[in-house]
Coordinates of C-alpha atoms and ligand atoms in Angstrom, one line a residue:
X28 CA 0.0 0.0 0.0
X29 CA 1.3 3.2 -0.7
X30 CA 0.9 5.2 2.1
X31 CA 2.3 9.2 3.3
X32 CA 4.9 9.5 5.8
X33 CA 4.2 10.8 9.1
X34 CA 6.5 14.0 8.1
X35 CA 5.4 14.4 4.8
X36 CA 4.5 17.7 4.1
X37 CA 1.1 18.8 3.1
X38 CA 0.3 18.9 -0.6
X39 CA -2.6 20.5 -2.7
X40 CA -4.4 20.1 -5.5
X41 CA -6.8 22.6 -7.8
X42 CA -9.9 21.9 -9.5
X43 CA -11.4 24.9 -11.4
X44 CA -15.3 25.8 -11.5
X45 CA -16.6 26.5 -14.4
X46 CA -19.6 28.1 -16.3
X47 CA -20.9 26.9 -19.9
X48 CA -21.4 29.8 -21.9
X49 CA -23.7 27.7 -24.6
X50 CA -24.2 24.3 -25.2
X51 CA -26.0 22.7 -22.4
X52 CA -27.7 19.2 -22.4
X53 CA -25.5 18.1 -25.3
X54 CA -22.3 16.3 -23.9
X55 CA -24.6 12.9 -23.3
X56 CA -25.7 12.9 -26.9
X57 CA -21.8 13.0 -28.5
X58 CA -22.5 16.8 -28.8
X59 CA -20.8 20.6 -28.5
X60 CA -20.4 22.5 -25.4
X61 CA -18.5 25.9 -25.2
X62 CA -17.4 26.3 -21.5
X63 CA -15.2 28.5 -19.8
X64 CA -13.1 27.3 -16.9
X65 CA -13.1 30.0 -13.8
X66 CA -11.0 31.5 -11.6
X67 CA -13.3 29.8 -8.9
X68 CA -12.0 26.9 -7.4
X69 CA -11.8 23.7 -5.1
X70 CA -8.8 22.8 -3.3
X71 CA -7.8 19.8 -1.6
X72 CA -4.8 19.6 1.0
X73 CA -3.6 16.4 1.8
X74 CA -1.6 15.5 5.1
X75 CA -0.3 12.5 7.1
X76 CA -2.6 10.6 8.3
X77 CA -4.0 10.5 11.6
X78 CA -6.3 7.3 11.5
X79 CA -6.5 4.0 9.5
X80 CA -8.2 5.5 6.4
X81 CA -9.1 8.9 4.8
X82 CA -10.2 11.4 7.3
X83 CA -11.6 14.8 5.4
X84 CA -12.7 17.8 6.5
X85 CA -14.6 20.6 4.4
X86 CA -13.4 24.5 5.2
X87 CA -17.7 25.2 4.4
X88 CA -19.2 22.4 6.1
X89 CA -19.4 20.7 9.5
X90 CA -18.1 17.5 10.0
X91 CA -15.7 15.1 9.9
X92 CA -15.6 12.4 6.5
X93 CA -13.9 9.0 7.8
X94 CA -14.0 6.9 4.1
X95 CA -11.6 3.2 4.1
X96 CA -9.0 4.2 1.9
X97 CA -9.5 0.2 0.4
X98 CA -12.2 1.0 -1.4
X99 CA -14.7 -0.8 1.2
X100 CA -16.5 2.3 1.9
X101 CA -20.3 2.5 0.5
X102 CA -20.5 6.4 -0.8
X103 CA -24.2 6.1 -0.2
X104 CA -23.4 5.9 3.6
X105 CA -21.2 8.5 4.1
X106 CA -22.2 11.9 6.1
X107 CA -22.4 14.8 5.7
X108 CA -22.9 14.0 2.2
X109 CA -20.0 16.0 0.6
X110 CA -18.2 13.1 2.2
X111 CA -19.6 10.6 -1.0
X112 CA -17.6 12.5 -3.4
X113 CA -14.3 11.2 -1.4
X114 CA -15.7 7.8 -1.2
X115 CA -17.4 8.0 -4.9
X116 CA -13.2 8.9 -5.4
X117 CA -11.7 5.8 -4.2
X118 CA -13.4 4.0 -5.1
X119 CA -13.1 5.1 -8.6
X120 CA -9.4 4.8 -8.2
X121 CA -9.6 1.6 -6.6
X122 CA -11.8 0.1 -9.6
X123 CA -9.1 1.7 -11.7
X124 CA -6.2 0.0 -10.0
X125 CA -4.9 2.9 -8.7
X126 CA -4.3 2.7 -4.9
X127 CA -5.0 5.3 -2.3
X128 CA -3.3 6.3 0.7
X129 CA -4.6 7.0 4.4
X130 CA -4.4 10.4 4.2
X131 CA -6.2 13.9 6.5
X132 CA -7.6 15.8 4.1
X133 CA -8.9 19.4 4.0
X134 CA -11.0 20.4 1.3
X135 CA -12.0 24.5 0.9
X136 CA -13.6 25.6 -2.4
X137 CA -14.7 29.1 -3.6
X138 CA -16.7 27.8 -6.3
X139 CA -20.4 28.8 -5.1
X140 CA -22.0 25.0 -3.8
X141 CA -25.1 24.2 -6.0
X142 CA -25.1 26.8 -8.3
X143 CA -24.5 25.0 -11.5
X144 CA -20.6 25.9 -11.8
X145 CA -19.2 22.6 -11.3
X146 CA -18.8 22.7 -7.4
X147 CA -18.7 18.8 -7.4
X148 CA -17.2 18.3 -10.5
X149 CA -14.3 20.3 -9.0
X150 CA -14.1 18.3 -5.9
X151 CA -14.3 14.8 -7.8
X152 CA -11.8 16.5 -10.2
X153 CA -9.4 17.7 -7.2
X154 CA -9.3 14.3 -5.1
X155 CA -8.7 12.2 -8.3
X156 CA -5.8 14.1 -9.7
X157 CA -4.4 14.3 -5.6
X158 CA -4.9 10.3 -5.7
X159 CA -3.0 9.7 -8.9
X160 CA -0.2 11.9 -8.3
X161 CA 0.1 10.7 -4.7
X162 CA 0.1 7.0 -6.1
X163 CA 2.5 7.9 -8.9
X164 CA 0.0 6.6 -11.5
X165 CA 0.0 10.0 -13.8
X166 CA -3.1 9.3 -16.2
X167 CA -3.9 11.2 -19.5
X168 CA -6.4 14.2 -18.9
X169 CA -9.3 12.8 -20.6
X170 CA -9.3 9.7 -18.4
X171 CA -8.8 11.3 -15.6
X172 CA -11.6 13.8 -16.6
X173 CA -13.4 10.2 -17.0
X174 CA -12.2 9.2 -13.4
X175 CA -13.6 12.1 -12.2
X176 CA -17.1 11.2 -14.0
X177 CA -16.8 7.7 -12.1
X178 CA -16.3 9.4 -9.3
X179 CA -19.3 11.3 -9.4
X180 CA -21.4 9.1 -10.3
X181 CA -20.9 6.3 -7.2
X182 CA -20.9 9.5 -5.1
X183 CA -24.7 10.0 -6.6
X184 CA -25.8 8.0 -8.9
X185 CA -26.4 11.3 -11.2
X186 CA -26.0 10.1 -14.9
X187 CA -23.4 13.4 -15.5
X188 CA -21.8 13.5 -18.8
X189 CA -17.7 15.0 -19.3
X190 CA -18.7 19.0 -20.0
X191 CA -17.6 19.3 -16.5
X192 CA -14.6 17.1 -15.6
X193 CA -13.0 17.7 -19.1
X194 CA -13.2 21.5 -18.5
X195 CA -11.3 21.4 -15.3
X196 CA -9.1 19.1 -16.8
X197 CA -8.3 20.9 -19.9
X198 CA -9.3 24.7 -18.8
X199 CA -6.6 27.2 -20.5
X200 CA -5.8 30.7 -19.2
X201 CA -7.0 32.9 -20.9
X202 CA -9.0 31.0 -23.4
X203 CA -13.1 29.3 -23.9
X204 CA -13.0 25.9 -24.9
X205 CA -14.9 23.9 -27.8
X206 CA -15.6 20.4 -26.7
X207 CA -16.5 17.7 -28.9
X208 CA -17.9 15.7 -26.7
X209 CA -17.6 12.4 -29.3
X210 CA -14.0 12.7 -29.9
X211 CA -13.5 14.0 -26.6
X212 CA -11.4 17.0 -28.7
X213 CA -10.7 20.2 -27.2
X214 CA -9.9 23.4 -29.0
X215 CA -9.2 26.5 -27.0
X216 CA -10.1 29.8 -28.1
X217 CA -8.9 32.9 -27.1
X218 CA -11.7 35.1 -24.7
X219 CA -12.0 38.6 -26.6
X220 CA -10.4 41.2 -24.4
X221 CA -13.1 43.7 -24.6
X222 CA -15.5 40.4 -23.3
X223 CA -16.3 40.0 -19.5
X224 CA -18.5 37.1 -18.1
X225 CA -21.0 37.7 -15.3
X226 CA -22.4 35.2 -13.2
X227 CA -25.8 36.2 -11.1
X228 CA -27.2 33.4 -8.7
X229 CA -30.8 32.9 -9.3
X230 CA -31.5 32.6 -5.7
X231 CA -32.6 29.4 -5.7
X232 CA -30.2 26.1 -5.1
X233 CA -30.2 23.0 -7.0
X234 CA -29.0 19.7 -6.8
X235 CA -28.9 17.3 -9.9
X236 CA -30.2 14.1 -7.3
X237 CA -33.8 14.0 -7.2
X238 CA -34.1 16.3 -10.5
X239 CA -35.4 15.5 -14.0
X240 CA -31.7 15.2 -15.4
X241 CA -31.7 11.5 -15.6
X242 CA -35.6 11.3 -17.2
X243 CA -34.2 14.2 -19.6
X244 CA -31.0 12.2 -20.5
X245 CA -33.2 8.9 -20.8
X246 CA -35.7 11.2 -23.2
X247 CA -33.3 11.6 -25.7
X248 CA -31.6 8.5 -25.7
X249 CA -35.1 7.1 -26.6
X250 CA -35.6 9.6 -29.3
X251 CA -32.1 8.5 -30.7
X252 CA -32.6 5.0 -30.7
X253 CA -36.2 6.0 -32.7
X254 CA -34.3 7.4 -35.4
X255 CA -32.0 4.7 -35.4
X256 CA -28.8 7.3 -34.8
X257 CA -25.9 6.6 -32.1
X258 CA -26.5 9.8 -30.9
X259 CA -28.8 13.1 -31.5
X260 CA -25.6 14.8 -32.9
X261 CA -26.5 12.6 -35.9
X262 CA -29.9 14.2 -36.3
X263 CA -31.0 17.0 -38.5
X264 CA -33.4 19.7 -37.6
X265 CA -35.8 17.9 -39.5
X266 CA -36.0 14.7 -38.1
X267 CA -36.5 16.2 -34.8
X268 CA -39.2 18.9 -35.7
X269 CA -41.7 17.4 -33.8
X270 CA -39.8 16.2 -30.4
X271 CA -38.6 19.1 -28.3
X272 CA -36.7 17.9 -26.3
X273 CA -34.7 16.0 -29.3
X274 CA -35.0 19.7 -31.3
X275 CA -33.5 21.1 -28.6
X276 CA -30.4 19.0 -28.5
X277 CA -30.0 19.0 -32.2
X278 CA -30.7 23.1 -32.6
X279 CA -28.0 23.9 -29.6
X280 CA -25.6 22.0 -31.3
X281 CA -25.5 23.6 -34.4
X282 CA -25.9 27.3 -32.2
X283 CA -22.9 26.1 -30.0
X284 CA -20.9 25.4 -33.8
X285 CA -22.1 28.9 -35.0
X286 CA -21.1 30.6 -31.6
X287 CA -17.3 29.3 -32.3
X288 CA -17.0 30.5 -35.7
X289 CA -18.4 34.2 -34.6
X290 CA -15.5 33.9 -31.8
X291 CA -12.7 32.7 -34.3
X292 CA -14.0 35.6 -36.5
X293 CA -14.4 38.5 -34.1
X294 CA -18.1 38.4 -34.6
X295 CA -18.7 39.5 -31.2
X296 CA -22.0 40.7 -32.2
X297 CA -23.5 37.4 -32.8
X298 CA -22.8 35.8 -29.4
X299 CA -25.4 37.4 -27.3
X300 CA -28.3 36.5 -29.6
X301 CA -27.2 33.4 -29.6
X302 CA -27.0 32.5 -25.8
X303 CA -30.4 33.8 -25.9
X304 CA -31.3 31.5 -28.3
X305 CA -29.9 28.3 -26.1
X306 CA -32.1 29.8 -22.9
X307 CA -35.4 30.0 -24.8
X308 CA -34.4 26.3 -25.9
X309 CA -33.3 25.6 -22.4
X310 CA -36.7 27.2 -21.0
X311 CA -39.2 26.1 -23.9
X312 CA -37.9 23.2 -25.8
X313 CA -36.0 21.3 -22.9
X314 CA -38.1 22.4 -19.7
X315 CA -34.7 22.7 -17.4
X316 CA -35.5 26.8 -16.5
X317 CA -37.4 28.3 -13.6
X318 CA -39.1 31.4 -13.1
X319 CA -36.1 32.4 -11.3
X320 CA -33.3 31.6 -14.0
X321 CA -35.7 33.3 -16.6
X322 CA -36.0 36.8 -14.6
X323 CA -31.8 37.2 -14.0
X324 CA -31.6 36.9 -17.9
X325 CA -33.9 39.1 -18.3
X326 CA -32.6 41.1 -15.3
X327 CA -29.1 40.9 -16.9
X328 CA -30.4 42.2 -20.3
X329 CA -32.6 45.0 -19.2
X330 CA -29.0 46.3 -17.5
X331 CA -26.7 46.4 -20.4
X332 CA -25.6 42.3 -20.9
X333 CA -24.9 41.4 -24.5
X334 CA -26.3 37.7 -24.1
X335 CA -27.3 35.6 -21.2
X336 CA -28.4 32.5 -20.5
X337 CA -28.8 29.9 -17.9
X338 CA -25.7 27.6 -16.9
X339 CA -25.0 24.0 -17.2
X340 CA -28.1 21.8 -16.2
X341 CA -30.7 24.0 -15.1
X342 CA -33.5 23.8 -12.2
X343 CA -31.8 26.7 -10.2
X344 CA -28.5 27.6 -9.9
X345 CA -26.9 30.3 -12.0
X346 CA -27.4 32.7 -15.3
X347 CA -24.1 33.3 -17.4
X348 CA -23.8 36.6 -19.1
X349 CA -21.3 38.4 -21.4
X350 CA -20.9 42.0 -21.3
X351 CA -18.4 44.4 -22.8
X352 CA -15.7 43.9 -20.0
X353 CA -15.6 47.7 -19.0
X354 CA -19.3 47.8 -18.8
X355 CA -18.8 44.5 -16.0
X356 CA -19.1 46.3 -13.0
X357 CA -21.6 48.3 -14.0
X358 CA -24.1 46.0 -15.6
X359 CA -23.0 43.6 -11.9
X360 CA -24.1 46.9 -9.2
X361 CA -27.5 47.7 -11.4
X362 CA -28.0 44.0 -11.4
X363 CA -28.0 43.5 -7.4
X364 CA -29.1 46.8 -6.7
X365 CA -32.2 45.5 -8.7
X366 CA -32.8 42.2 -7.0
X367 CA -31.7 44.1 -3.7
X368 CA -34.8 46.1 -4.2
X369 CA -37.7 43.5 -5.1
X370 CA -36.5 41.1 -1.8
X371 CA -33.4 39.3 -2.5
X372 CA -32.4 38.8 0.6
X373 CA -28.5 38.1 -0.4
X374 CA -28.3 38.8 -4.4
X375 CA -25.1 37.1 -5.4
X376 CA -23.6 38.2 -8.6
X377 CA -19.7 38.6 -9.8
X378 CA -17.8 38.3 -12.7
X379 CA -15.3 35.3 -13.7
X380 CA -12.2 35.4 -15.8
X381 CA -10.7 32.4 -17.3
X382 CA -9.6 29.9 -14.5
X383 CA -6.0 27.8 -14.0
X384 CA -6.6 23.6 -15.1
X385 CA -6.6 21.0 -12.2
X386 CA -3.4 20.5 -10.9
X387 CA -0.7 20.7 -8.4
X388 CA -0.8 23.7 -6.6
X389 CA 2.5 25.4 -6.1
X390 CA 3.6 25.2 -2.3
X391 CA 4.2 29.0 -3.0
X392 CA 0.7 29.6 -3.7
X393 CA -0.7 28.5 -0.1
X394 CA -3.7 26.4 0.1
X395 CA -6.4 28.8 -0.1
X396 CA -8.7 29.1 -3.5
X397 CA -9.1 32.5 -5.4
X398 CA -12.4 34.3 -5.0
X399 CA -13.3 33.7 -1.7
Ligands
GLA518 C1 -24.5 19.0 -15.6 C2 -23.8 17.7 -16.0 C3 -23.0 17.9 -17.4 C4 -24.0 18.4 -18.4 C5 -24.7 19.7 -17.9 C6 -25.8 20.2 -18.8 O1 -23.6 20.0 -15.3 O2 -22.8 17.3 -15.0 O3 -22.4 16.7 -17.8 O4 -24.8 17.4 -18.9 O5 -25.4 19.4 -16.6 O6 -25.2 20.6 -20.0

């Protein structure tokens, strides 16, 4: 077994957030996503240990995580139930033949919990690059980003596609990312300077366990299979005319291909159109929006935003917005000064920039995440 030295010096890992700035509900159908990494992040520290196993603790959360670093550990059992992402981890690695250490780990994250950025993702992301590394068993990005899906989905049984692991995994500063999710490609493209992304919370939480993701995900992998396609990225327009939730699949695709061309081009113009395109989609097509979601993009356009939209799998959680950058701040205060006013208790809203990929963190860089 490998296991840490009683001396051994704490080491951390990063896992970035990240937002999707179109193509949402596409990744489990081979499709196109366009997300940004951010400079929002999880951490985790590892340390000697100080029991048998893997003892965790969270920076946010109360509570101690005690997980058998064998593998034996049932996720579903763990508490408090951040703790199943460290067991869902394992025992991912352990199905993987990579072994874990006993280790005391501390896990702090700035990425805002159940808001649709990737909090998990970032977690699972963190603890399976900290397991490999710690193992010596380096692993390609992609399968680690695929690791990182296993991960996830022993910790919840959520049918979760890459959009998320792969971004942390392949995030570059600086840049957007197309991702091909049937190749599993990645081509990064450069974030227009005079761009900013905004991020406004929608005030109400969501978690993907318990929601309609998996019936969604089993909706169109019905409607594939009755056009006799591998996936919906095979579909045309016209074959899904009458199925909207198959119509929405196949009509983001070709707005997430058409919103990568305007960026390789410098038509900055046609971007915001565009994302509202996807969140009508989203809204009326794929039934993933709430009242909520829908009144911070409208919010968001009413102050100034050039496109918004809502972020990664719907049912609460966050709206993504692009905005001329020196107009950020502005369009941000006229946002929350707005929700401030009509009984938001707490409006959260900030802006993003391109985030670091999961890694080693520098022992020069402490342990503690940007943007808290
Ligand atoms: C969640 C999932 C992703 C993706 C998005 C919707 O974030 O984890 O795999 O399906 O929803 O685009």
């Amino acid at each position: 077994m490998v296991s840490l030295p009683e001396t051994a010096v704490p080491r951390t890992w990063r896992a970035p957030g990240r937002v999707n700035l179109i193509g949402d509900h596409t990744d489990y159908q081979d499709g196109w996503c366009l997300p940004m990494a951010v400079d929002r992040e999880c951490r985790v520290t590892v340390a000697a240990p100080s029991g048998p196993g893997i003892r965790a603790r969270s920076a946010q959360i109360p509570g101690v995580v005690e997980v058998a670093a064998d593998g034996a550990t049932a996720p579903s059992t763990v508490e408090p139930p951040w703790g199943r992402f460290v067991a869902g981890a394992v025992a991912a690695c352990i199905a993987a033949g990579i072994p874990v250490a006993p280790g005391d780990l501390t896990v702090t994250s700035t990425v805002p919990l159940g808001s649709g950025m990737s909090s998990s993702a970032a977690l699972a992301v963190a603890l399976v690059v900290a397991f490999t590394d710690l193992a010596g068993a380096p692993r390609d990005r992609t399968d680690l980003a695929r690791l990182a899906q296993d991960a996830e989905l022993r910790a919840t049984g959520v049918p979760g596609g890459l959009l998320d692991q792969m971004t942390a995994l392949h995030a570059v500063p600086g840049h957007v990312l197309l991702l091909d999710c049937r190749t599993l490609t990645v081509e990064p493209i450069p974030l227009p300077r005079a761009l900013g992304v905004v991020v406004v919370h929608s005030g109400r939480a969501r978690t993907l366990v318990g929601s309609p993701y998996a019936e969604r995900r089993a909706q169109v992998e019905a409607a594939a299979a009755h056009l006799g396609v591998t996936a919906l990225r095979d579909a045309t327009e016209d074959q899904v005319r009458d199925d909207p939730r198959a119509r929405h699949v196949v009509t983001e695709n070709a707005r997430v291909l058409a919103f990568a061309d305007a960026l390789r081009a410098g038509r900055t113009g046609e971007l915001g159109p565009l994302m509202l395109a996807s969140h009508a989609s989203l809204r009326d097509d794929y039934a993933v929006s709430t009242p909520e979601l829908d009144r911070a993009v409208d919010l968001l356009m009413e102050h100034g935003a050039l496109g918004a939209r809502l972020t990664g799998a719907g049912f609460g959680g966050c709206v993504v917005a692009l905005v001329q950058r020196n107009h950020g701040d502005d369009v941000l205060a006229k946002v929350t000064r707005t929700l401030a006013a009509t009984g938001e208790a707490d409006p959260v809203a900030f802006a993003v920039r391109p985030g670091l990929p999961a890694a080693e963190v520098t022992p020069s860089e402490g342990a503690a995440p940007p943007g808290g």
